[in-house]
């Protein structure tokens, strides 16, 4: 019996540790050949011993388990390096089938305290990084589709966040980047669908090195063998599924995943519509219709969906 991703190749960015590592291991376990990308460089581990770097360590872990993997040490937010990453997958495995964009950083600060560098860095790594790899993968799939005279196999799984959905007050840069990634995902889904490519986004909640401060107050496993509700391994199976042929009809969707739960988010809908009784709205007419409408809504309610933060299994 063949594995779901047998014969397919995948890229996972930011896969040297945490969520990306778990995703790379799942894809490899499902049969994919994987390019493990991480910006981390060779150096020394905690004991002082020489380290090949996180990307090569995960690739070696996959190979030791009988899988196929190569490492790429590069910054996906750098256009040239992102192009080299996609080219590596094509040269190593003949083609690219799956792109998982996971690489990211945090620079948390309230909007009134945030520096320009903190804003630019997060937008660059998350949003530009997602765009760069998606661009080069899209070029590859479009060219393959034209050569084949029809659709080809392509899957994109992007990483958004509940910070975008709920409006995280201390993460204006991160929330904006993750919201932008959702827009990038839906646009890409529309553009590449005719070539056989799907693009979806997930909002994972996982305890990793990047989020250890964010989730410091969340309960950790209390007994031996108990799985952390915020373990990356709760998220990675969904990535494996979205990368598979079974998910071919899922396109342009946003899913929240953590702790043994997957929630499919509904697209925005029009809550109310007002038409002017004249040629154009006046201030007075807008005051009448909009102040009346919002005066009847719950105080503090916004477009942000804070209730998403309360989702849990069961």
PDB file of C-alpha atoms in Angstrom:
ATOM      1  CA  UNK A   1       0.000   0.000   0.000  1.00  0.00           C
ATOM      2  CA  UNK A   2       1.500   3.335  -1.072  1.00  0.00           C
ATOM      3  CA  UNK A   3       1.766   6.308   1.209  1.00  0.00           C
ATOM      4  CA  UNK A   4      -0.416   9.404   0.497  1.00  0.00           C
ATOM      5  CA  UNK A   5       2.532  11.606  -0.520  1.00  0.00           C
ATOM      6  CA  UNK A   6       4.698   8.959  -2.145  1.00  0.00           C
ATOM      7  CA  UNK A   7       6.398  10.322  -5.256  1.00  0.00           C
ATOM      8  CA  UNK A   8       5.816  13.939  -4.214  1.00  0.00           C
ATOM      9  CA  UNK A   9       8.347  16.523  -3.075  1.00  0.00           C
ATOM     10  CA  UNK A  10       7.871  19.237  -0.485  1.00  0.00           C
ATOM     11  CA  UNK A  11       9.495  22.330   0.955  1.00  0.00           C
ATOM     12  CA  UNK A  12       8.973  23.320   4.588  1.00  0.00           C
ATOM     13  CA  UNK A  13      10.365  26.703   5.626  1.00  0.00           C
ATOM     14  CA  UNK A  14      11.533  27.389   9.165  1.00  0.00           C
ATOM     15  CA  UNK A  15      11.717  23.630   9.657  1.00  0.00           C
ATOM     16  CA  UNK A  16      14.806  23.394  11.838  1.00  0.00           C
ATOM     17  CA  UNK A  17      12.798  23.437  15.049  1.00  0.00           C
ATOM     18  CA  UNK A  18       9.314  23.529  16.518  1.00  0.00           C
ATOM     19  CA  UNK A  19       6.291  23.509  14.267  1.00  0.00           C
ATOM     20  CA  UNK A  20       8.232  23.419  10.991  1.00  0.00           C
ATOM     21  CA  UNK A  21      10.244  20.410  12.168  1.00  0.00           C
ATOM     22  CA  UNK A  22       7.061  18.551  13.124  1.00  0.00           C
ATOM     23  CA  UNK A  23       5.558  19.384   9.716  1.00  0.00           C
ATOM     24  CA  UNK A  24       8.647  18.185   7.836  1.00  0.00           C
ATOM     25  CA  UNK A  25       8.644  14.915   9.774  1.00  0.00           C
ATOM     26  CA  UNK A  26       4.960  14.309   9.044  1.00  0.00           C
ATOM     27  CA  UNK A  27       5.357  15.004   5.322  1.00  0.00           C
ATOM     28  CA  UNK A  28       8.328  12.650   5.168  1.00  0.00           C
ATOM     29  CA  UNK A  29       6.404  10.023   7.124  1.00  0.00           C
ATOM     30  CA  UNK A  30       3.610  10.244   4.553  1.00  0.00           C
ATOM     31  CA  UNK A  31       6.102   9.533   1.788  1.00  0.00           C
ATOM     32  CA  UNK A  32       7.233  12.959   0.539  1.00  0.00           C
ATOM     33  CA  UNK A  33      10.815  13.883  -0.245  1.00  0.00           C
ATOM     34  CA  UNK A  34      11.473  17.039   1.782  1.00  0.00           C
ATOM     35  CA  UNK A  35      13.640  20.122   1.511  1.00  0.00           C
ATOM     36  CA  UNK A  36      14.135  21.281   5.093  1.00  0.00           C
ATOM     37  CA  UNK A  37      14.710  25.037   5.158  1.00  0.00           C
ATOM     38  CA  UNK A  38      15.943  27.021   8.128  1.00  0.00           C
ATOM     39  CA  UNK A  39      17.956  30.203   8.522  1.00  0.00           C
ATOM     40  CA  UNK A  40      20.005  28.706  11.373  1.00  0.00           C
ATOM     41  CA  UNK A  41      23.690  28.227  10.632  1.00  0.00           C
ATOM     42  CA  UNK A  42      26.174  25.511  11.641  1.00  0.00           C
ATOM     43  CA  UNK A  43      27.775  26.097  15.012  1.00  0.00           C
ATOM     44  CA  UNK A  44      27.926  24.509  18.449  1.00  0.00           C
ATOM     45  CA  UNK A  45      25.177  22.823  20.419  1.00  0.00           C
ATOM     46  CA  UNK A  46      24.543  23.282  24.138  1.00  0.00           C
ATOM     47  CA  UNK A  47      27.349  20.881  25.058  1.00  0.00           C
ATOM     48  CA  UNK A  48      29.848  22.668  22.848  1.00  0.00           C
ATOM     49  CA  UNK A  49      29.912  19.933  20.222  1.00  0.00           C
ATOM     50  CA  UNK A  50      29.930  20.879  16.548  1.00  0.00           C
ATOM     51  CA  UNK A  51      26.449  21.238  15.049  1.00  0.00           C
ATOM     52  CA  UNK A  52      25.554  20.987  11.360  1.00  0.00           C
ATOM     53  CA  UNK A  53      22.750  23.478  11.888  1.00  0.00           C
ATOM     54  CA  UNK A  54      19.049  22.855  12.543  1.00  0.00           C
ATOM     55  CA  UNK A  55      18.038  22.304   8.902  1.00  0.00           C
ATOM     56  CA  UNK A  56      20.652  19.604   8.320  1.00  0.00           C
ATOM     57  CA  UNK A  57      19.858  17.985  11.675  1.00  0.00           C
ATOM     58  CA  UNK A  58      16.181  17.576  10.761  1.00  0.00           C
ATOM     59  CA  UNK A  59      17.064  16.371   7.258  1.00  0.00           C
ATOM     60  CA  UNK A  60      19.407  13.794   8.839  1.00  0.00           C
ATOM     61  CA  UNK A  61      16.622  12.736  11.202  1.00  0.00           C
ATOM     62  CA  UNK A  62      14.332  12.119   8.226  1.00  0.00           C
ATOM     63  CA  UNK A  63      16.998  10.131   6.395  1.00  0.00           C
ATOM     64  CA  UNK A  64      17.731   8.062   9.502  1.00  0.00           C
ATOM     65  CA  UNK A  65      14.053   7.079   9.598  1.00  0.00           C
ATOM     66  CA  UNK A  66      14.234   5.862   5.992  1.00  0.00           C
ATOM     67  CA  UNK A  67      12.971   9.013   4.296  1.00  0.00           C
ATOM     68  CA  UNK A  68      14.483  11.370   1.739  1.00  0.00           C
ATOM     69  CA  UNK A  69      15.497  14.903   2.666  1.00  0.00           C
ATOM     70  CA  UNK A  70      17.987  17.648   1.886  1.00  0.00           C
ATOM     71  CA  UNK A  71      18.734  20.789   3.857  1.00  0.00           C
ATOM     72  CA  UNK A  72      18.657  24.428   2.777  1.00  0.00           C
ATOM     73  CA  UNK A  73      20.111  27.137   4.966  1.00  0.00           C
ATOM     74  CA  UNK A  74      18.677  30.392   3.738  1.00  0.00           C
ATOM     75  CA  UNK A  75      16.499  33.412   4.442  1.00  0.00           C
ATOM     76  CA  UNK A  76      13.156  33.076   2.636  1.00  0.00           C
ATOM     77  CA  UNK A  77      12.592  36.816   3.032  1.00  0.00           C
ATOM     78  CA  UNK A  78      15.528  37.331   0.659  1.00  0.00           C
ATOM     79  CA  UNK A  79      14.157  36.982  -2.880  1.00  0.00           C
ATOM     80  CA  UNK A  80      17.294  35.402  -4.317  1.00  0.00           C
ATOM     81  CA  UNK A  81      17.610  32.847  -1.529  1.00  0.00           C
ATOM     82  CA  UNK A  82      13.916  31.962  -1.807  1.00  0.00           C
ATOM     83  CA  UNK A  83      14.428  31.321  -5.515  1.00  0.00           C
ATOM     84  CA  UNK A  84      17.404  29.107  -4.714  1.00  0.00           C
ATOM     85  CA  UNK A  85      15.256  27.143  -2.259  1.00  0.00           C
ATOM     86  CA  UNK A  86      12.633  26.323  -4.887  1.00  0.00           C
ATOM     87  CA  UNK A  87      15.362  25.563  -7.428  1.00  0.00           C
ATOM     88  CA  UNK A  88      16.954  23.130  -4.957  1.00  0.00           C
ATOM     89  CA  UNK A  89      13.717  21.160  -4.618  1.00  0.00           C
ATOM     90  CA  UNK A  90      13.396  20.955  -8.413  1.00  0.00           C
ATOM     91  CA  UNK A  91      17.011  19.915  -8.961  1.00  0.00           C
ATOM     92  CA  UNK A  92      17.033  17.411  -6.094  1.00  0.00           C
ATOM     93  CA  UNK A  93      13.668  15.782  -6.750  1.00  0.00           C
ATOM     94  CA  UNK A  94      12.762  16.711 -10.337  1.00  0.00           C
ATOM     95  CA  UNK A  95       9.817  18.909  -9.381  1.00  0.00           C
ATOM     96  CA  UNK A  96       8.094  20.662  -6.509  1.00  0.00           C
ATOM     97  CA  UNK A  97       4.652  19.517  -5.379  1.00  0.00           C
ATOM     98  CA  UNK A  98       4.095  20.932  -1.897  1.00  0.00           C
ATOM     99  CA  UNK A  99       5.105  24.244  -0.320  1.00  0.00           C
ATOM    100  CA  UNK A 100       4.626  24.743   3.421  1.00  0.00           C
ATOM    101  CA  UNK A 101       5.398  28.306   4.507  1.00  0.00           C
ATOM    102  CA  UNK A 102       6.116  28.317   8.219  1.00  0.00           C
ATOM    103  CA  UNK A 103       9.175  30.528   8.835  1.00  0.00           C
ATOM    104  CA  UNK A 104       8.567  33.434  11.187  1.00  0.00           C
ATOM    105  CA  UNK A 105       9.760  35.544  14.104  1.00  0.00           C
ATOM    106  CA  UNK A 106       8.193  37.643  16.865  1.00  0.00           C
ATOM    107  CA  UNK A 107       8.945  41.225  17.906  1.00  0.00           C
ATOM    108  CA  UNK A 108       6.019  41.886  20.236  1.00  0.00           C
ATOM    109  CA  UNK A 109       5.267  45.435  21.346  1.00  0.00           C
ATOM    110  CA  UNK A 110       2.233  47.660  21.780  1.00  0.00           C
ATOM    111  CA  UNK A 111       1.558  49.941  18.816  1.00  0.00           C
ATOM    112  CA  UNK A 112       2.629  53.066  20.730  1.00  0.00           C
ATOM    113  CA  UNK A 113       5.975  51.474  21.663  1.00  0.00           C
ATOM    114  CA  UNK A 114       6.829  49.639  18.443  1.00  0.00           C
ATOM    115  CA  UNK A 115       9.881  50.739  16.485  1.00  0.00           C
ATOM    116  CA  UNK A 116      10.093  50.898  12.716  1.00  0.00           C
ATOM    117  CA  UNK A 117      12.662  48.082  12.771  1.00  0.00           C
ATOM    118  CA  UNK A 118      10.357  45.842  14.811  1.00  0.00           C
ATOM    119  CA  UNK A 119       7.538  46.459  12.336  1.00  0.00           C
ATOM    120  CA  UNK A 120       9.644  46.014   9.199  1.00  0.00           C
ATOM    121  CA  UNK A 121      11.423  42.863  10.402  1.00  0.00           C
ATOM    122  CA  UNK A 122       8.239  40.947  11.191  1.00  0.00           C
ATOM    123  CA  UNK A 123       6.472  42.016   7.989  1.00  0.00           C
ATOM    124  CA  UNK A 124       9.573  41.061   6.001  1.00  0.00           C
ATOM    125  CA  UNK A 125      10.041  37.569   7.415  1.00  0.00           C
ATOM    126  CA  UNK A 126       6.383  36.536   7.566  1.00  0.00           C
ATOM    127  CA  UNK A 127       4.631  38.283   4.695  1.00  0.00           C
ATOM    128  CA  UNK A 128       7.460  38.834   2.226  1.00  0.00           C
ATOM    129  CA  UNK A 129       8.865  35.406   3.060  1.00  0.00           C
ATOM    130  CA  UNK A 130       5.525  33.781   2.199  1.00  0.00           C
ATOM    131  CA  UNK A 131       5.305  35.810  -1.009  1.00  0.00           C
ATOM    132  CA  UNK A 132       8.838  35.014  -2.187  1.00  0.00           C
ATOM    133  CA  UNK A 133       8.560  31.238  -2.011  1.00  0.00           C
ATOM    134  CA  UNK A 134       4.999  31.279  -3.350  1.00  0.00           C
ATOM    135  CA  UNK A 135       6.086  33.372  -6.332  1.00  0.00           C
ATOM    136  CA  UNK A 136       8.823  30.968  -7.411  1.00  0.00           C
ATOM    137  CA  UNK A 137       6.660  27.901  -6.769  1.00  0.00           C
ATOM    138  CA  UNK A 138       3.826  29.466  -8.806  1.00  0.00           C
ATOM    139  CA  UNK A 139       6.183  30.110 -11.735  1.00  0.00           C
ATOM    140  CA  UNK A 140       7.236  26.451 -11.606  1.00  0.00           C
ATOM    141  CA  UNK A 141       3.667  25.117 -11.524  1.00  0.00           C
ATOM    142  CA  UNK A 142       2.463  27.443 -14.281  1.00  0.00           C
ATOM    143  CA  UNK A 143       5.309  26.378 -16.552  1.00  0.00           C
ATOM    144  CA  UNK A 144       4.673  22.698 -15.801  1.00  0.00           C
ATOM    145  CA  UNK A 145       0.967  23.119 -16.482  1.00  0.00           C
ATOM    146  CA  UNK A 146       1.617  24.799 -19.819  1.00  0.00           C
ATOM    147  CA  UNK A 147       4.049  22.035 -20.807  1.00  0.00           C
ATOM    148  CA  UNK A 148       1.585  19.342 -19.746  1.00  0.00           C
ATOM    149  CA  UNK A 149      -1.374  21.041 -21.395  1.00  0.00           C
ATOM    150  CA  UNK A 150      -3.466  20.765 -18.243  1.00  0.00           C
ATOM    151  CA  UNK A 151      -3.490  20.878 -14.439  1.00  0.00           C
ATOM    152  CA  UNK A 152      -0.536  19.648 -12.381  1.00  0.00           C
ATOM    153  CA  UNK A 153      -0.220  18.742  -8.706  1.00  0.00           C
ATOM    154  CA  UNK A 154       0.459  21.634  -6.358  1.00  0.00           C
ATOM    155  CA  UNK A 155      -0.298  22.333  -2.710  1.00  0.00           C
ATOM    156  CA  UNK A 156       0.463  25.443  -0.652  1.00  0.00           C
ATOM    157  CA  UNK A 157      -0.066  25.528   3.102  1.00  0.00           C
ATOM    158  CA  UNK A 158       0.513  28.971   4.605  1.00  0.00           C
ATOM    159  CA  UNK A 159       0.777  29.883   8.276  1.00  0.00           C
ATOM    160  CA  UNK A 160      -1.481  32.621   9.602  1.00  0.00           C
ATOM    161  CA  UNK A 161      -2.410  33.139  13.265  1.00  0.00           C
ATOM    162  CA  UNK A 162      -5.230  33.690  15.714  1.00  0.00           C
ATOM    163  CA  UNK A 163      -3.517  37.033  16.391  1.00  0.00           C
ATOM    164  CA  UNK A 164      -4.990  38.185  13.075  1.00  0.00           C
ATOM    165  CA  UNK A 165      -8.454  36.796  13.807  1.00  0.00           C
ATOM    166  CA  UNK A 166      -8.729  38.121  17.352  1.00  0.00           C
ATOM    167  CA  UNK A 167      -6.688  41.312  17.021  1.00  0.00           C
ATOM    168  CA  UNK A 168      -3.814  40.719  19.436  1.00  0.00           C
ATOM    169  CA  UNK A 169      -3.183  44.069  21.150  1.00  0.00           C
ATOM    170  CA  UNK A 170       0.523  43.472  21.750  1.00  0.00           C
ATOM    171  CA  UNK A 171       1.268  42.184  18.261  1.00  0.00           C
ATOM    172  CA  UNK A 172       0.290  44.805  15.657  1.00  0.00           C
ATOM    173  CA  UNK A 173       3.153  43.799  13.359  1.00  0.00           C
ATOM    174  CA  UNK A 174       2.491  40.060  13.686  1.00  0.00           C
ATOM    175  CA  UNK A 175      -1.298  40.414  13.374  1.00  0.00           C
ATOM    176  CA  UNK A 176      -0.893  42.581  10.267  1.00  0.00           C
ATOM    177  CA  UNK A 177       1.560  40.139   8.674  1.00  0.00           C
ATOM    178  CA  UNK A 178      -0.690  37.173   9.413  1.00  0.00           C
ATOM    179  CA  UNK A 179      -3.729  38.991   8.036  1.00  0.00           C
ATOM    180  CA  UNK A 180      -1.743  39.758   4.916  1.00  0.00           C
ATOM    181  CA  UNK A 181      -0.893  36.079   4.584  1.00  0.00           C
ATOM    182  CA  UNK A 182      -4.603  35.219   4.505  1.00  0.00           C
ATOM    183  CA  UNK A 183      -5.091  37.747   1.710  1.00  0.00           C
ATOM    184  CA  UNK A 184      -2.099  36.304  -0.130  1.00  0.00           C
ATOM    185  CA  UNK A 185      -3.540  32.811   0.304  1.00  0.00           C
ATOM    186  CA  UNK A 186      -6.990  33.567  -1.075  1.00  0.00           C
ATOM    187  CA  UNK A 187      -5.522  35.522  -3.992  1.00  0.00           C
ATOM    188  CA  UNK A 188      -3.134  32.687  -4.778  1.00  0.00           C
ATOM    189  CA  UNK A 189      -5.951  30.145  -4.561  1.00  0.00           C
ATOM    190  CA  UNK A 190      -7.924  32.101  -7.156  1.00  0.00           C
ATOM    191  CA  UNK A 191      -4.927  32.578  -9.442  1.00  0.00           C
ATOM    192  CA  UNK A 192      -3.526  29.040  -9.386  1.00  0.00           C
ATOM    193  CA  UNK A 193      -6.664  26.914  -9.169  1.00  0.00           C
ATOM    194  CA  UNK A 194      -6.836  26.498 -12.939  1.00  0.00           C
ATOM    195  CA  UNK A 195      -3.335  25.009 -12.898  1.00  0.00           C
ATOM    196  CA  UNK A 196      -4.330  22.339 -10.355  1.00  0.00           C
ATOM    197  CA  UNK A 197      -2.789  24.116  -7.366  1.00  0.00           C
ATOM    198  CA  UNK A 198      -4.561  24.690  -4.052  1.00  0.00           C
ATOM    199  CA  UNK A 199      -3.605  27.249  -1.395  1.00  0.00           C
ATOM    200  CA  UNK A 200      -4.878  27.181   2.172  1.00  0.00           C
ATOM    201  CA  UNK A 201      -3.871  28.808   5.444  1.00  0.00           C
ATOM    202  CA  UNK A 202      -3.818  27.507   8.985  1.00  0.00           C
ATOM    203  CA  UNK A 203      -3.859  29.317  12.321  1.00  0.00           C
ATOM    204  CA  UNK A 204      -1.864  26.986  14.575  1.00  0.00           C
ATOM    205  CA  UNK A 205      -1.391  27.253  18.301  1.00  0.00           C
ATOM    206  CA  UNK A 206       1.823  25.518  19.350  1.00  0.00           C
ATOM    207  CA  UNK A 207       4.383  25.805  22.114  1.00  0.00           C
ATOM    208  CA  UNK A 208       7.708  26.394  20.365  1.00  0.00           C
ATOM    209  CA  UNK A 209      10.875  28.360  20.978  1.00  0.00           C
ATOM    210  CA  UNK A 210       9.299  31.338  19.193  1.00  0.00           C
ATOM    211  CA  UNK A 211       6.107  31.277  21.286  1.00  0.00           C
ATOM    212  CA  UNK A 212       7.433  30.163  24.688  1.00  0.00           C
ATOM    213  CA  UNK A 213       6.778  33.604  26.199  1.00  0.00           C
ATOM    214  CA  UNK A 214       3.336  33.893  24.560  1.00  0.00           C
ATOM    215  CA  UNK A 215       2.150  30.596  26.033  1.00  0.00           C
ATOM    216  CA  UNK A 216       4.051  30.774  29.304  1.00  0.00           C
ATOM    217  CA  UNK A 217       0.794  30.837  31.275  1.00  0.00           C
ATOM    218  CA  UNK A 218      -0.766  27.828  29.545  1.00  0.00           C
ATOM    219  CA  UNK A 219      -0.791  24.530  31.422  1.00  0.00           C
ATOM    220  CA  UNK A 220       1.872  22.026  30.454  1.00  0.00           C
ATOM    221  CA  UNK A 221       1.594  18.204  30.720  1.00  0.00           C
ATOM    222  CA  UNK A 222       1.243  17.147  34.346  1.00  0.00           C
ATOM    223  CA  UNK A 223       1.835  13.405  34.073  1.00  0.00           C
ATOM    224  CA  UNK A 224       4.233  11.012  32.334  1.00  0.00           C
ATOM    225  CA  UNK A 225       3.240  10.251  28.770  1.00  0.00           C
ATOM    226  CA  UNK A 226       0.664  13.059  28.693  1.00  0.00           C
ATOM    227  CA  UNK A 227       0.774  15.027  25.448  1.00  0.00           C
ATOM    228  CA  UNK A 228       1.046  18.793  25.665  1.00  0.00           C
ATOM    229  CA  UNK A 229      -2.158  20.363  24.334  1.00  0.00           C
ATOM    230  CA  UNK A 230       0.094  22.878  22.609  1.00  0.00           C
ATOM    231  CA  UNK A 231       2.467  20.314  21.091  1.00  0.00           C
ATOM    232  CA  UNK A 232       3.321  20.982  17.422  1.00  0.00           C
ATOM    233  CA  UNK A 233       2.316  17.380  16.754  1.00  0.00           C
ATOM    234  CA  UNK A 234      -1.328  18.455  17.131  1.00  0.00           C
ATOM    235  CA  UNK A 235      -0.862  20.734  14.115  1.00  0.00           C
ATOM    236  CA  UNK A 236       1.402  18.826  11.732  1.00  0.00           C
ATOM    237  CA  UNK A 237      -1.118  16.091  10.739  1.00  0.00           C
ATOM    238  CA  UNK A 238      -3.419  18.762   9.285  1.00  0.00           C
ATOM    239  CA  UNK A 239      -0.535  20.064   7.184  1.00  0.00           C
ATOM    240  CA  UNK A 240       0.079  16.533   5.931  1.00  0.00           C
ATOM    241  CA  UNK A 241      -3.576  16.173   5.031  1.00  0.00           C
ATOM    242  CA  UNK A 242      -3.805  19.528   3.222  1.00  0.00           C
ATOM    243  CA  UNK A 243      -0.720  18.521   1.230  1.00  0.00           C
ATOM    244  CA  UNK A 244      -2.333  15.267   0.096  1.00  0.00           C
ATOM    245  CA  UNK A 245      -4.490  14.315  -2.901  1.00  0.00           C
ATOM    246  CA  UNK A 246      -7.409  13.810  -0.498  1.00  0.00           C
ATOM    247  CA  UNK A 247      -7.580  17.593   0.049  1.00  0.00           C
ATOM    248  CA  UNK A 248      -7.900  18.438  -3.634  1.00  0.00           C
ATOM    249  CA  UNK A 249     -11.272  20.175  -3.200  1.00  0.00           C
ATOM    250  CA  UNK A 250     -10.100  22.353  -0.315  1.00  0.00           C
ATOM    251  CA  UNK A 251      -8.881  25.682  -1.660  1.00  0.00           C
ATOM    252  CA  UNK A 252      -8.701  29.228  -0.314  1.00  0.00           C
ATOM    253  CA  UNK A 253      -9.687  28.134   3.202  1.00  0.00           C
ATOM    254  CA  UNK A 254      -8.601  29.191   6.685  1.00  0.00           C
ATOM    255  CA  UNK A 255      -8.451  26.609   9.477  1.00  0.00           C
ATOM    256  CA  UNK A 256      -7.637  26.971  13.177  1.00  0.00           C
ATOM    257  CA  UNK A 257      -5.819  23.977  14.667  1.00  0.00           C
ATOM    258  CA  UNK A 258      -4.447  23.039  18.091  1.00  0.00           C
ATOM    259  CA  UNK A 259      -4.876  20.580  20.935  1.00  0.00           C
ATOM    260  CA  UNK A 260      -6.781  17.878  19.056  1.00  0.00           C
ATOM    261  CA  UNK A 261      -9.161  20.329  17.364  1.00  0.00           C
ATOM    262  CA  UNK A 262      -9.617  21.702  13.860  1.00  0.00           C
ATOM    263  CA  UNK A 263     -12.039  24.575  13.175  1.00  0.00           C
ATOM    264  CA  UNK A 264     -12.957  25.784   9.690  1.00  0.00           C
ATOM    265  CA  UNK A 265     -13.390  29.543   9.660  1.00  0.00           C
ATOM    266  CA  UNK A 266     -16.299  31.052   7.766  1.00  0.00           C
ATOM    267  CA  UNK A 267     -15.650  33.785   5.257  1.00  0.00           C
ATOM    268  CA  UNK A 268     -16.766  37.343   6.123  1.00  0.00           C
ATOM    269  CA  UNK A 269     -20.395  38.106   5.359  1.00  0.00           C
ATOM    270  CA  UNK A 270     -22.284  41.383   5.005  1.00  0.00           C
ATOM    271  CA  UNK A 271     -23.879  42.172   8.360  1.00  0.00           C
ATOM    272  CA  UNK A 272     -25.847  45.238   7.277  1.00  0.00           C
ATOM    273  CA  UNK A 273     -26.297  47.463   4.243  1.00  0.00           C
ATOM    274  CA  UNK A 274     -27.593  51.016   4.050  1.00  0.00           C
ATOM    275  CA  UNK A 275     -28.624  53.021   0.976  1.00  0.00           C
ATOM    276  CA  UNK A 276     -28.815  56.776   0.859  1.00  0.00           C
ATOM    277  CA  UNK A 277     -32.231  58.296   0.292  1.00  0.00           C
ATOM    278  CA  UNK A 278     -30.578  61.087  -1.716  1.00  0.00           C
ATOM    279  CA  UNK A 279     -27.959  61.244  -4.447  1.00  0.00           C
ATOM    280  CA  UNK A 280     -25.102  60.819  -1.954  1.00  0.00           C
ATOM    281  CA  UNK A 281     -24.790  60.289   1.780  1.00  0.00           C
ATOM    282  CA  UNK A 282     -24.505  63.339   3.986  1.00  0.00           C
ATOM    283  CA  UNK A 283     -22.870  63.399   7.402  1.00  0.00           C
ATOM    284  CA  UNK A 284     -26.299  63.741   9.034  1.00  0.00           C
ATOM    285  CA  UNK A 285     -27.728  60.731   7.211  1.00  0.00           C
ATOM    286  CA  UNK A 286     -24.698  58.578   8.061  1.00  0.00           C
ATOM    287  CA  UNK A 287     -24.979  59.681  11.673  1.00  0.00           C
ATOM    288  CA  UNK A 288     -28.596  58.605  11.663  1.00  0.00           C
ATOM    289  CA  UNK A 289     -28.189  55.145  10.105  1.00  0.00           C
ATOM    290  CA  UNK A 290     -24.763  54.099  11.406  1.00  0.00           C
ATOM    291  CA  UNK A 291     -25.008  55.519  14.917  1.00  0.00           C
ATOM    292  CA  UNK A 292     -28.389  53.865  15.232  1.00  0.00           C
ATOM    293  CA  UNK A 293     -27.066  50.540  13.951  1.00  0.00           C
ATOM    294  CA  UNK A 294     -23.935  50.403  16.102  1.00  0.00           C
ATOM    295  CA  UNK A 295     -25.816  51.752  19.100  1.00  0.00           C
ATOM    296  CA  UNK A 296     -27.763  48.496  19.088  1.00  0.00           C
ATOM    297  CA  UNK A 297     -24.680  46.267  18.863  1.00  0.00           C
ATOM    298  CA  UNK A 298     -22.848  44.906  21.920  1.00  0.00           C
ATOM    299  CA  UNK A 299     -20.375  47.423  23.328  1.00  0.00           C
ATOM    300  CA  UNK A 300     -16.783  46.649  22.393  1.00  0.00           C
ATOM    301  CA  UNK A 301     -17.695  44.299  19.563  1.00  0.00           C
ATOM    302  CA  UNK A 302     -15.445  44.657  16.517  1.00  0.00           C
ATOM    303  CA  UNK A 303     -14.514  42.844  13.343  1.00  0.00           C
ATOM    304  CA  UNK A 304     -11.977  40.933  15.429  1.00  0.00           C
ATOM    305  CA  UNK A 305     -13.195  37.497  16.498  1.00  0.00           C
ATOM    306  CA  UNK A 306     -11.850  37.189  20.036  1.00  0.00           C
ATOM    307  CA  UNK A 307     -14.082  34.173  20.645  1.00  0.00           C
ATOM    308  CA  UNK A 308     -11.742  32.129  18.456  1.00  0.00           C
ATOM    309  CA  UNK A 309      -9.269  32.184  21.337  1.00  0.00           C
ATOM    310  CA  UNK A 310     -11.760  30.172  23.403  1.00  0.00           C
ATOM    311  CA  UNK A 311     -11.961  27.273  20.945  1.00  0.00           C
ATOM    312  CA  UNK A 312     -10.906  23.936  22.416  1.00  0.00           C
ATOM    313  CA  UNK A 313     -11.462  20.231  21.961  1.00  0.00           C
ATOM    314  CA  UNK A 314     -14.690  18.785  23.284  1.00  0.00           C
TER     315      UNK A 314
END
